[in-house]
mmCIF file of N, CA and C in Angstrom:
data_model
loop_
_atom_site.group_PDB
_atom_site.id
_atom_site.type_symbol
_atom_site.label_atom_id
_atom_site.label_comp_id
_atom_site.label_asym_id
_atom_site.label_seq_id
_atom_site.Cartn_x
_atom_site.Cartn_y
_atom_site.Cartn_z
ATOM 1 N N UNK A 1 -8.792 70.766 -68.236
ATOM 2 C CA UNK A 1 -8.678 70.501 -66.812
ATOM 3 C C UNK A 1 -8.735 69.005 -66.579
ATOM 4 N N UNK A 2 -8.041 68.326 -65.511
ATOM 5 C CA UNK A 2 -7.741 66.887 -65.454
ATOM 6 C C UNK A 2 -8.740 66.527 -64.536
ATOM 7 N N UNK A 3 -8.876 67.545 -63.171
ATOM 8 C CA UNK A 3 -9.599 67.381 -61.857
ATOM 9 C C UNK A 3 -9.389 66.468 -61.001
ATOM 10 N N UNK A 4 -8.144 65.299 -60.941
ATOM 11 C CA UNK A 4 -7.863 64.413 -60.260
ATOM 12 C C UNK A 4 -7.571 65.129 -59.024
ATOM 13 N N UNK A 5 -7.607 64.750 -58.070
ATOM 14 C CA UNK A 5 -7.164 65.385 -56.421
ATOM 15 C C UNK A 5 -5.406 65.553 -56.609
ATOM 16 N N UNK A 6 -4.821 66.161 -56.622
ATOM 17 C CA UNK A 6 -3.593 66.435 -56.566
ATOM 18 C C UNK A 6 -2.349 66.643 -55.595
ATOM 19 N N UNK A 7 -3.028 67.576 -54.914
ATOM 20 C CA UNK A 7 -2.793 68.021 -53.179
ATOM 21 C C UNK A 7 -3.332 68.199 -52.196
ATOM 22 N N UNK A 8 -3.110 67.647 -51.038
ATOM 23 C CA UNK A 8 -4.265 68.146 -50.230
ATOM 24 C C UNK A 8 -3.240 68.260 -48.627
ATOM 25 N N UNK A 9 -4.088 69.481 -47.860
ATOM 26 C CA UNK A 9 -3.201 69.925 -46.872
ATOM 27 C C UNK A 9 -3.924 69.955 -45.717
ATOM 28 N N UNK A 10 -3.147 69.529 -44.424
ATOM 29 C CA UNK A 10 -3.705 69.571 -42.731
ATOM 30 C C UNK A 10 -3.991 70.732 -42.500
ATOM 31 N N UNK A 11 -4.338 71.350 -41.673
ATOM 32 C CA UNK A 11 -4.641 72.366 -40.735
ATOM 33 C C UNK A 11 -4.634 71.453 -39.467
ATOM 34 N N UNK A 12 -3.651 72.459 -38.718
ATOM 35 C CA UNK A 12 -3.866 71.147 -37.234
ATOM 36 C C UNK A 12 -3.206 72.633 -36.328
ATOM 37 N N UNK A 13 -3.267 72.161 -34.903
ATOM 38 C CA UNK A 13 -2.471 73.262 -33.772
ATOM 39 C C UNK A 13 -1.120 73.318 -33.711
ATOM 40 N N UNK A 14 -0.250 72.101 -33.776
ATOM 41 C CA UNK A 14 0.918 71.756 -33.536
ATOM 42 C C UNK A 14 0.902 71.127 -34.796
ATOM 43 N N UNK A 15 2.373 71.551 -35.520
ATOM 44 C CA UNK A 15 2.689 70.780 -36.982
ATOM 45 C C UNK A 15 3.640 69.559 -36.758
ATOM 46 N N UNK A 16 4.313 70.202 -35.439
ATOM 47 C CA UNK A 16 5.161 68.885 -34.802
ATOM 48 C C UNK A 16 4.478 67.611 -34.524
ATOM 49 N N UNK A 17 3.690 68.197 -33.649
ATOM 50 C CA UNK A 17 2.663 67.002 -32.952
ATOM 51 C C UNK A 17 1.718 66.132 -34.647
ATOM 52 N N UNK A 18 1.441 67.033 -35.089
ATOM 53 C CA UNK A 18 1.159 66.363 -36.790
ATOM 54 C C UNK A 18 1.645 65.404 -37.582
ATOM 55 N N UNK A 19 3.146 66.253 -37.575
ATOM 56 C CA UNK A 19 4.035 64.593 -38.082
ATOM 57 C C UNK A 19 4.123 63.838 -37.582
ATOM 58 N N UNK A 20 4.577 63.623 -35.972
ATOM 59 C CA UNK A 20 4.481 62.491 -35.230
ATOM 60 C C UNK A 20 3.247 61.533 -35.365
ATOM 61 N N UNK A 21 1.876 62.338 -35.901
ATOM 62 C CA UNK A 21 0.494 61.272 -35.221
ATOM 63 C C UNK A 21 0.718 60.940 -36.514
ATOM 64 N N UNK A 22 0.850 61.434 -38.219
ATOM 65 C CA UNK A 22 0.637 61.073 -39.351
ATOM 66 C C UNK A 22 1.663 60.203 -39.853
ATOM 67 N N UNK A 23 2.683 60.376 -39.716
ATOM 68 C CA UNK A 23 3.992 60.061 -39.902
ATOM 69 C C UNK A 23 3.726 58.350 -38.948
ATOM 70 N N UNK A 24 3.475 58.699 -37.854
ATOM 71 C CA UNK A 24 3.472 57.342 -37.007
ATOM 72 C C UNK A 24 1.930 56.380 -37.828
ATOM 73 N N UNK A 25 0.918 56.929 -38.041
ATOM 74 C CA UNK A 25 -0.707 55.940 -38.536
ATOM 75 C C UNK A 25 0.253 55.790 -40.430
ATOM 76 N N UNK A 26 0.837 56.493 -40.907
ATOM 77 C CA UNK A 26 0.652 56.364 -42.389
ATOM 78 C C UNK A 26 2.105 56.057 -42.959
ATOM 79 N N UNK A 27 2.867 55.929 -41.697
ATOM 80 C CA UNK A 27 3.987 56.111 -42.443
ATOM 81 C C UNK A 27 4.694 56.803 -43.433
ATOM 82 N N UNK A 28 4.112 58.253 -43.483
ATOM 83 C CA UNK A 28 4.719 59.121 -44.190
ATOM 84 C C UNK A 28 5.587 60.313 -44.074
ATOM 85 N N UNK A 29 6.422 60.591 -45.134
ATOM 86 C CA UNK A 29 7.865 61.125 -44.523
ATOM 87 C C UNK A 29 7.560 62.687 -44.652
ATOM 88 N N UNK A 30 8.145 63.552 -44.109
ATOM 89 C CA UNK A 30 7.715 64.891 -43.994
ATOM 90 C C UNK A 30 8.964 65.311 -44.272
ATOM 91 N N UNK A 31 9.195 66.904 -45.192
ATOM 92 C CA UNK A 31 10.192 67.834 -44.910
ATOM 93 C C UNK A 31 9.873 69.042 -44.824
ATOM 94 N N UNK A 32 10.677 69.994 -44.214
ATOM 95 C CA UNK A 32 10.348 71.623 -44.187
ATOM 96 C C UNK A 32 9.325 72.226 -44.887
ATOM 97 N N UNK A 33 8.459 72.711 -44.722
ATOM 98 C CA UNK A 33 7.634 73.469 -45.280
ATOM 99 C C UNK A 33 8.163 74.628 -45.501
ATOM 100 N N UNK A 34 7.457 75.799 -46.131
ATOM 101 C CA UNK A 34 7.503 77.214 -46.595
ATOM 102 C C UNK A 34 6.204 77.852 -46.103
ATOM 103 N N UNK A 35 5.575 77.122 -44.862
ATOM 104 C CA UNK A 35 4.520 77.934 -43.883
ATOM 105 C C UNK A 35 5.196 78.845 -42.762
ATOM 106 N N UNK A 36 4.950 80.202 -42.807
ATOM 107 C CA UNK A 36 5.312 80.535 -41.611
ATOM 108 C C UNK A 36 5.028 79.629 -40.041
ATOM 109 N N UNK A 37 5.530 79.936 -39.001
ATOM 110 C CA UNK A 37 5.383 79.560 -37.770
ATOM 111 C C UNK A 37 5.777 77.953 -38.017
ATOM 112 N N UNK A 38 5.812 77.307 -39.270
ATOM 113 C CA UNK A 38 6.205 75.572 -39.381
ATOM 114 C C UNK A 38 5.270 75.274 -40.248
ATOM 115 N N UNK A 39 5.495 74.035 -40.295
ATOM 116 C CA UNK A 39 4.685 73.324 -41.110
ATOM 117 C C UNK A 39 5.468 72.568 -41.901
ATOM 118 N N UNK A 40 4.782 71.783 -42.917
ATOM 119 C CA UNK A 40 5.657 70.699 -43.355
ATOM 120 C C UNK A 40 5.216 70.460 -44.989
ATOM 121 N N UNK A 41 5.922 69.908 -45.707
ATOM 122 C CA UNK A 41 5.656 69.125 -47.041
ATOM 123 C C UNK A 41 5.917 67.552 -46.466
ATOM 124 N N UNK A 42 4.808 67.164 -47.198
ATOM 125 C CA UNK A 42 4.322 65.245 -47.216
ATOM 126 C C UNK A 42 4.630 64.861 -47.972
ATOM 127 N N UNK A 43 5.068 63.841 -47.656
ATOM 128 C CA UNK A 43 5.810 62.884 -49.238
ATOM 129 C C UNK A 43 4.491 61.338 -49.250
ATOM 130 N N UNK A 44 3.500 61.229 -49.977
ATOM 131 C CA UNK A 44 2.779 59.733 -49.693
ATOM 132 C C UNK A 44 3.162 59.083 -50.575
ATOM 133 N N UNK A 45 2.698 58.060 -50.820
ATOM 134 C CA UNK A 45 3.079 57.178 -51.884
ATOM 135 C C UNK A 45 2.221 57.715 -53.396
ATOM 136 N N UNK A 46 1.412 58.371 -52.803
ATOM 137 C CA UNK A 46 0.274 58.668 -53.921
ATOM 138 C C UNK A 46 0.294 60.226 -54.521
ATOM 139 N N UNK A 47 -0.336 60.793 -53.463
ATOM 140 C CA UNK A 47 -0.573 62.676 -53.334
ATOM 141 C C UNK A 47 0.363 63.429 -52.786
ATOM 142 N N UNK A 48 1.008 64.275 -52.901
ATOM 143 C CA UNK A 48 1.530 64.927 -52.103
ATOM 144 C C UNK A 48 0.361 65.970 -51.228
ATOM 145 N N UNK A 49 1.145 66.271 -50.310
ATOM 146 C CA UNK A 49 0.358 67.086 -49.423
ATOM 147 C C UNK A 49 0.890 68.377 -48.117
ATOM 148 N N UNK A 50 0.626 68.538 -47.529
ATOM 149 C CA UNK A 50 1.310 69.552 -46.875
ATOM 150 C C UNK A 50 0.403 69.368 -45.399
ATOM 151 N N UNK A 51 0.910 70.362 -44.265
ATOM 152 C CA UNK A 51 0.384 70.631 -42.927
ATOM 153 C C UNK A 51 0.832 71.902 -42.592
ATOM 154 N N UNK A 52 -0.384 72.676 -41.860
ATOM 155 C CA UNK A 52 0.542 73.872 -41.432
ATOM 156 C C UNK A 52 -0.254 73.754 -39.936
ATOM 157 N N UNK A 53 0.315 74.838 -39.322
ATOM 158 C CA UNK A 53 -0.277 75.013 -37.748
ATOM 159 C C UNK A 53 -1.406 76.225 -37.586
ATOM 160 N N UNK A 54 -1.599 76.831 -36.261
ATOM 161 C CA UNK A 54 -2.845 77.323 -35.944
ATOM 162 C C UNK A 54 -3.884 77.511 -36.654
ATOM 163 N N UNK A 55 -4.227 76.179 -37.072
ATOM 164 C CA UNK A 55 -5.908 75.836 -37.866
ATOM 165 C C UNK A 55 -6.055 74.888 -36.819
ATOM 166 N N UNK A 56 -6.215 74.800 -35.606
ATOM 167 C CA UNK A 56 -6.961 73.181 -34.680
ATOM 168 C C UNK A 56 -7.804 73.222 -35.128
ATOM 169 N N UNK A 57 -8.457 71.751 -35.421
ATOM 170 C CA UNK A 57 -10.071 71.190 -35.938
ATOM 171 C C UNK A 57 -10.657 71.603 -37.426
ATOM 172 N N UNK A 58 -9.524 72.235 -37.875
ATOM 173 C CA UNK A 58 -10.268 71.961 -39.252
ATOM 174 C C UNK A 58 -10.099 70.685 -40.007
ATOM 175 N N UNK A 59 -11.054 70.674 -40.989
ATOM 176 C CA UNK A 59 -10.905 69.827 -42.014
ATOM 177 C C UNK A 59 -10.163 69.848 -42.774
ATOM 178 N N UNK A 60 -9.802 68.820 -43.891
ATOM 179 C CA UNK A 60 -8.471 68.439 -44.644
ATOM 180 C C UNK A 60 -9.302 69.463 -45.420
ATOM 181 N N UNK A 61 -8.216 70.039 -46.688
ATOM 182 C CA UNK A 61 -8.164 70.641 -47.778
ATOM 183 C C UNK A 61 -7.811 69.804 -48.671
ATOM 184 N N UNK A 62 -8.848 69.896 -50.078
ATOM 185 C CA UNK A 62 -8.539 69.324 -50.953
ATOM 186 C C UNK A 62 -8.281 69.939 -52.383
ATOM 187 N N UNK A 63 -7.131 70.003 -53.265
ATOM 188 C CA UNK A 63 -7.319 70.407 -54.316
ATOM 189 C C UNK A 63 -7.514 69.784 -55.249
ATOM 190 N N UNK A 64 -7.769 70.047 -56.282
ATOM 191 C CA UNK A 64 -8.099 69.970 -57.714
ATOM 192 C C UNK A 64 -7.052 69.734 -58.884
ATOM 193 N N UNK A 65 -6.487 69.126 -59.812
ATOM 194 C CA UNK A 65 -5.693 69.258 -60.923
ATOM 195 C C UNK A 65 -5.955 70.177 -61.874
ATOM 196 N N UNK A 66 -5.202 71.131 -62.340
ATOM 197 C CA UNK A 66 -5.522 72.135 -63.004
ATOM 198 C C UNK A 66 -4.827 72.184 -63.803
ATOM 199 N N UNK A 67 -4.707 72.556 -65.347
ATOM 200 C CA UNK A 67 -3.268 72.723 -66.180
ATOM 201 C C UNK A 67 -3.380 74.282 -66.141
ATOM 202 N N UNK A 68 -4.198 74.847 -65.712
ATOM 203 C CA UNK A 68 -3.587 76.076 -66.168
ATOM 204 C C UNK A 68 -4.836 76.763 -65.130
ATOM 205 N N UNK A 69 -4.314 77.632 -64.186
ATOM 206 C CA UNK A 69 -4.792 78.609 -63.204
ATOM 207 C C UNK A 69 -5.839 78.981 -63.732
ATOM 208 N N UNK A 70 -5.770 80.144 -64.717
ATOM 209 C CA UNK A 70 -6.059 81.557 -65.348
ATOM 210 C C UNK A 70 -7.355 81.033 -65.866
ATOM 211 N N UNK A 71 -7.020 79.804 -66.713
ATOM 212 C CA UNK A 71 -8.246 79.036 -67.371
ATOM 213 C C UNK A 71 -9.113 78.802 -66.541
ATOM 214 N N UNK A 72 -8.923 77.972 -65.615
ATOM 215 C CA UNK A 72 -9.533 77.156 -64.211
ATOM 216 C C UNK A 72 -10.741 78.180 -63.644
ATOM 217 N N UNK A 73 -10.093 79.056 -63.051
ATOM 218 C CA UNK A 73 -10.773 80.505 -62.156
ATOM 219 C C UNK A 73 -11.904 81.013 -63.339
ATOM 220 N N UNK A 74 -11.771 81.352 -64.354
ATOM 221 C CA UNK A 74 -12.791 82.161 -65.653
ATOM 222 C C UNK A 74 -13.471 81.213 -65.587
ATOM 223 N N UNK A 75 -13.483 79.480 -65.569
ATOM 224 C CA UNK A 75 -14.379 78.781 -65.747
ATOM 225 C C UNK A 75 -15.265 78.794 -64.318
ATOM 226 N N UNK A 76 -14.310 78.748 -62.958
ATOM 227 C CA UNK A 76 -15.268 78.792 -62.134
ATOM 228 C C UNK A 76 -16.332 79.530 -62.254
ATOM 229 N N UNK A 77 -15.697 81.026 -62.279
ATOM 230 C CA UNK A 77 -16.650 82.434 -62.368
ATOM 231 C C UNK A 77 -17.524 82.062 -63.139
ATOM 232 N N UNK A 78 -17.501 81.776 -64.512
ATOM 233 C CA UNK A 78 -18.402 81.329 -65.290
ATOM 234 C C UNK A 78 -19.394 80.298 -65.424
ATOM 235 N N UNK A 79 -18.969 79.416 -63.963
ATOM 236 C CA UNK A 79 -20.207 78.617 -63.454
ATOM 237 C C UNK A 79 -21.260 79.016 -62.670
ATOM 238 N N UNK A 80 -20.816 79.797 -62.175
ATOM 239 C CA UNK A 80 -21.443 80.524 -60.825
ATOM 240 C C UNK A 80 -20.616 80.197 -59.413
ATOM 241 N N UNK A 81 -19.488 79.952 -59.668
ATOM 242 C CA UNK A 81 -18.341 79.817 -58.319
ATOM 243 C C UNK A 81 -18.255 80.984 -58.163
ATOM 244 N N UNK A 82 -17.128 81.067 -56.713
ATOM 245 C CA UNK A 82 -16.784 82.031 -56.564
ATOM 246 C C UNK A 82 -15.144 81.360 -56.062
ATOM 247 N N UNK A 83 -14.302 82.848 -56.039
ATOM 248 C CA UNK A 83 -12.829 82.777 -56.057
ATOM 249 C C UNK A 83 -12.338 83.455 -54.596
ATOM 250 N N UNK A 84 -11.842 82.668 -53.684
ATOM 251 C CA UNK A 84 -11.911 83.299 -52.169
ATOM 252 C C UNK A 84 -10.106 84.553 -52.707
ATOM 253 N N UNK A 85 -10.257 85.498 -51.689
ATOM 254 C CA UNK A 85 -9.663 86.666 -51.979
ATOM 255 C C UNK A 85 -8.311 86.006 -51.188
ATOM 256 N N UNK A 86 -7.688 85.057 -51.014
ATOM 257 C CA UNK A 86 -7.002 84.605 -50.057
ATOM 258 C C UNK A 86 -5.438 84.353 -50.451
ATOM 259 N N UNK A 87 -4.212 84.709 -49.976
ATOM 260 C CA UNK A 87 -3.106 84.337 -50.756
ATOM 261 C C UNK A 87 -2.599 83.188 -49.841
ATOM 262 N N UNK A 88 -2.102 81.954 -50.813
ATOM 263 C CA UNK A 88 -1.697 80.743 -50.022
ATOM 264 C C UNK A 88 -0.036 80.506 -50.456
ATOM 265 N N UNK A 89 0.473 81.573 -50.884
ATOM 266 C CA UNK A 89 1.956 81.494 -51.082
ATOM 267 C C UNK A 89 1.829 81.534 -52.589
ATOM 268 N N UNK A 90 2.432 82.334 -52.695
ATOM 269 C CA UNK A 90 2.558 82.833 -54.294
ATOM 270 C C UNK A 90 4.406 83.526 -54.466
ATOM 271 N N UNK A 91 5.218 83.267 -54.095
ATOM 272 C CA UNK A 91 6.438 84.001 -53.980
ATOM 273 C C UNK A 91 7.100 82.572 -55.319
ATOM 274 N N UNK A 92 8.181 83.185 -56.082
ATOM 275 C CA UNK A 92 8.476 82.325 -57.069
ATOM 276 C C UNK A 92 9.345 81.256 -56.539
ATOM 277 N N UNK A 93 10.188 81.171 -55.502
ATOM 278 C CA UNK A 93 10.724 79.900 -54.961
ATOM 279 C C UNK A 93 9.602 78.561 -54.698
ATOM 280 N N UNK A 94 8.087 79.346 -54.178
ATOM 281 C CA UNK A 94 7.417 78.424 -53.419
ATOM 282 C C UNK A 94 6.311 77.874 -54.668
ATOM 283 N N UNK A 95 6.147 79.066 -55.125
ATOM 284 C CA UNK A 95 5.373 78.561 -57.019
ATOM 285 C C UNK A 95 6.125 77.332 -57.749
ATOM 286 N N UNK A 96 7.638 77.311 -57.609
ATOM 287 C CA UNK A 96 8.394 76.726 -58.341
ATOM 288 C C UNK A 96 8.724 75.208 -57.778
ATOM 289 N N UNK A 97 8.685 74.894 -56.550
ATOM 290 C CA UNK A 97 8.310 73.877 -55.400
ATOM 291 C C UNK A 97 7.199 73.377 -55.284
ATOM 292 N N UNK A 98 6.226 73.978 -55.315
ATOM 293 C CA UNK A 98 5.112 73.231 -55.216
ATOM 294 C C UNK A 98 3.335 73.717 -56.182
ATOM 295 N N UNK A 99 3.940 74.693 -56.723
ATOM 296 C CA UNK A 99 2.932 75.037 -58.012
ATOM 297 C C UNK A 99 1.875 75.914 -57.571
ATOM 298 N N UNK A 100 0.920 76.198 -57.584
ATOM 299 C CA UNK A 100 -0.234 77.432 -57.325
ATOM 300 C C UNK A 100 -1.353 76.818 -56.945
ATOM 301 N N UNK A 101 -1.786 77.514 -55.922
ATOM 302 C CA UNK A 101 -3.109 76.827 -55.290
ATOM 303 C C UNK A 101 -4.120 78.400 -55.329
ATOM 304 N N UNK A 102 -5.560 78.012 -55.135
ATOM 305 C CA UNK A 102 -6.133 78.843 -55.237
ATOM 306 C C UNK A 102 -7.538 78.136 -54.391
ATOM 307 N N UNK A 103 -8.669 78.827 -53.115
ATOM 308 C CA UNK A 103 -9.145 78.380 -52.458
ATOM 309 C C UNK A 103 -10.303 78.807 -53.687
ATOM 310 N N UNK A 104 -11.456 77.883 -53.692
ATOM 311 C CA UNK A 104 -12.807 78.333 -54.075
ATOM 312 C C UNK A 104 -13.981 77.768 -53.612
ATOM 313 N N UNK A 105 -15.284 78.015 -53.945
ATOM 314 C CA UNK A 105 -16.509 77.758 -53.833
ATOM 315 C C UNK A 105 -17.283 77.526 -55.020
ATOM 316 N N UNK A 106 -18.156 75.904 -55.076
ATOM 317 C CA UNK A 106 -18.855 75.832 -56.240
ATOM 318 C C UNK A 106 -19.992 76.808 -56.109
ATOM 319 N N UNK A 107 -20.869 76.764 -57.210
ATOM 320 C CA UNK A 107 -22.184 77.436 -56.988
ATOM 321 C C UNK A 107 -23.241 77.423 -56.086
ATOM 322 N N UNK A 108 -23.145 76.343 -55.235
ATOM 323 C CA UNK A 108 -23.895 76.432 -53.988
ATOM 324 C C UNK A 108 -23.176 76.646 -52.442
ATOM 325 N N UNK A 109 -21.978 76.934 -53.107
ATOM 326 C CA UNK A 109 -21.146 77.613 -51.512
ATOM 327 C C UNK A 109 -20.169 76.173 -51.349
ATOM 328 N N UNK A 110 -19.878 74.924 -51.457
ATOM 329 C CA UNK A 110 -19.214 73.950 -51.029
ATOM 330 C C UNK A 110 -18.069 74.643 -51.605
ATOM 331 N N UNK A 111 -17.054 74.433 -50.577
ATOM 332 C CA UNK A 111 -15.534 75.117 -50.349
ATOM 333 C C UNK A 111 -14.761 73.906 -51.657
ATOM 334 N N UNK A 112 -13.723 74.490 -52.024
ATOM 335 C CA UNK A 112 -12.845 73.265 -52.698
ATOM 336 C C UNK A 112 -11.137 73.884 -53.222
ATOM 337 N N UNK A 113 -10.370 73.671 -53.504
ATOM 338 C CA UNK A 113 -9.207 74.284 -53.757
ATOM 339 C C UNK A 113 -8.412 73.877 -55.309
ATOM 340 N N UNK A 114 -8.302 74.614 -56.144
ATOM 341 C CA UNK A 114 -7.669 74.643 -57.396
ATOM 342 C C UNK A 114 -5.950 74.061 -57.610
ATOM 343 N N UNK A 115 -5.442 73.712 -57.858
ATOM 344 C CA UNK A 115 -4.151 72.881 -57.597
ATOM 345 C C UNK A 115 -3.136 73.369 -59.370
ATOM 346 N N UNK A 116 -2.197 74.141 -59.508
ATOM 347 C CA UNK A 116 -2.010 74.241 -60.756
ATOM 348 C C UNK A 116 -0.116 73.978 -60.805
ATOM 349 N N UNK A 117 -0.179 72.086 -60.700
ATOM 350 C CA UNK A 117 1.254 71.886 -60.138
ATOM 351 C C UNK A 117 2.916 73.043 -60.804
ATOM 352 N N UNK A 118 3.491 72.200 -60.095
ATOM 353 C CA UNK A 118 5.158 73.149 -61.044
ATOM 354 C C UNK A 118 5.229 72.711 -62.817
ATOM 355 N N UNK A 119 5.758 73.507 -63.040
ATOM 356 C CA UNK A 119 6.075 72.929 -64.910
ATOM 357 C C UNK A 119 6.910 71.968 -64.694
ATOM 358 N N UNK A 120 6.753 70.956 -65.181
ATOM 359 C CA UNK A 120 7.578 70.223 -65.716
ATOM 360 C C UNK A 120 7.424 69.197 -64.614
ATOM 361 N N UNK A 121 6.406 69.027 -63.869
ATOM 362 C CA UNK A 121 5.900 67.702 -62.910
ATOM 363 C C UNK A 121 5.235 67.073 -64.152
ATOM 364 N N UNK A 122 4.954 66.026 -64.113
ATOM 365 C CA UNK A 122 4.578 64.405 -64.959
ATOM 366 C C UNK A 122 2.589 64.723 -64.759
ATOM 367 N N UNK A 123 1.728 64.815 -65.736
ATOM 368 C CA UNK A 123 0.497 65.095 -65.014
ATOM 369 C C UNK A 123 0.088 63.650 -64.702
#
């Protein structure tokens, strides 16, 4: 496992209104997402990242670098994490675009997200 931050994604009300405020403070370029109702893929200079809509006021999501899912999750479990029951797009167009995410919790409950990019991205 690498664990560098990899991806990390908005939750906001409006995904429109999102790009405009992020896009305008960071200068960063947005295209179509694969969120229902909208949302977007981020292009930064650094991370990629994403935004989707009806989450107002949450906090950013952050994932994790992972080489390999399957590995990742057995190790959580085997810390005393836990693995939220949650699907964040798993269909093979959107696996193949932007790689596998998985929400979790360390052993004392702090939330965090697993990141297991596309094959053949540069780690």
């Amino acid at each position: 496992m690498t664990g560098e931050i990899s991806f990390f994604e908005l939750g906001v009300g409006d995904p429109a209104q999102a790009r405009a405020f992020y896009g305008g403070l960071f200068g960063w370029s947005f295209e179509e997402g694969t969120t229902e109702g909208g949302g977007y893929a981020i292009r930064t200079p650094d991370v990629p990242g994403g935004v989707h809509g009806s989450d107002p006021g949450a906090g950013p999501y952050l994932f994790f670098r992972v080489d390999d899912m399957r590995t990742a999750l057995a190790r959580v479990a085997e810390l005393g994490g836990t693995i939220d029951d949650f699907d964040v797009g798993g269909d093979e167009e959107t696996v193949a675009r932007f790689g596998r995410f998985t929400f979790c919790h360390d052993d004392q409950g702090s939330p965090f997200g697993l990141h297991e990019p596309p094959k053949g991205e540069p780690a």
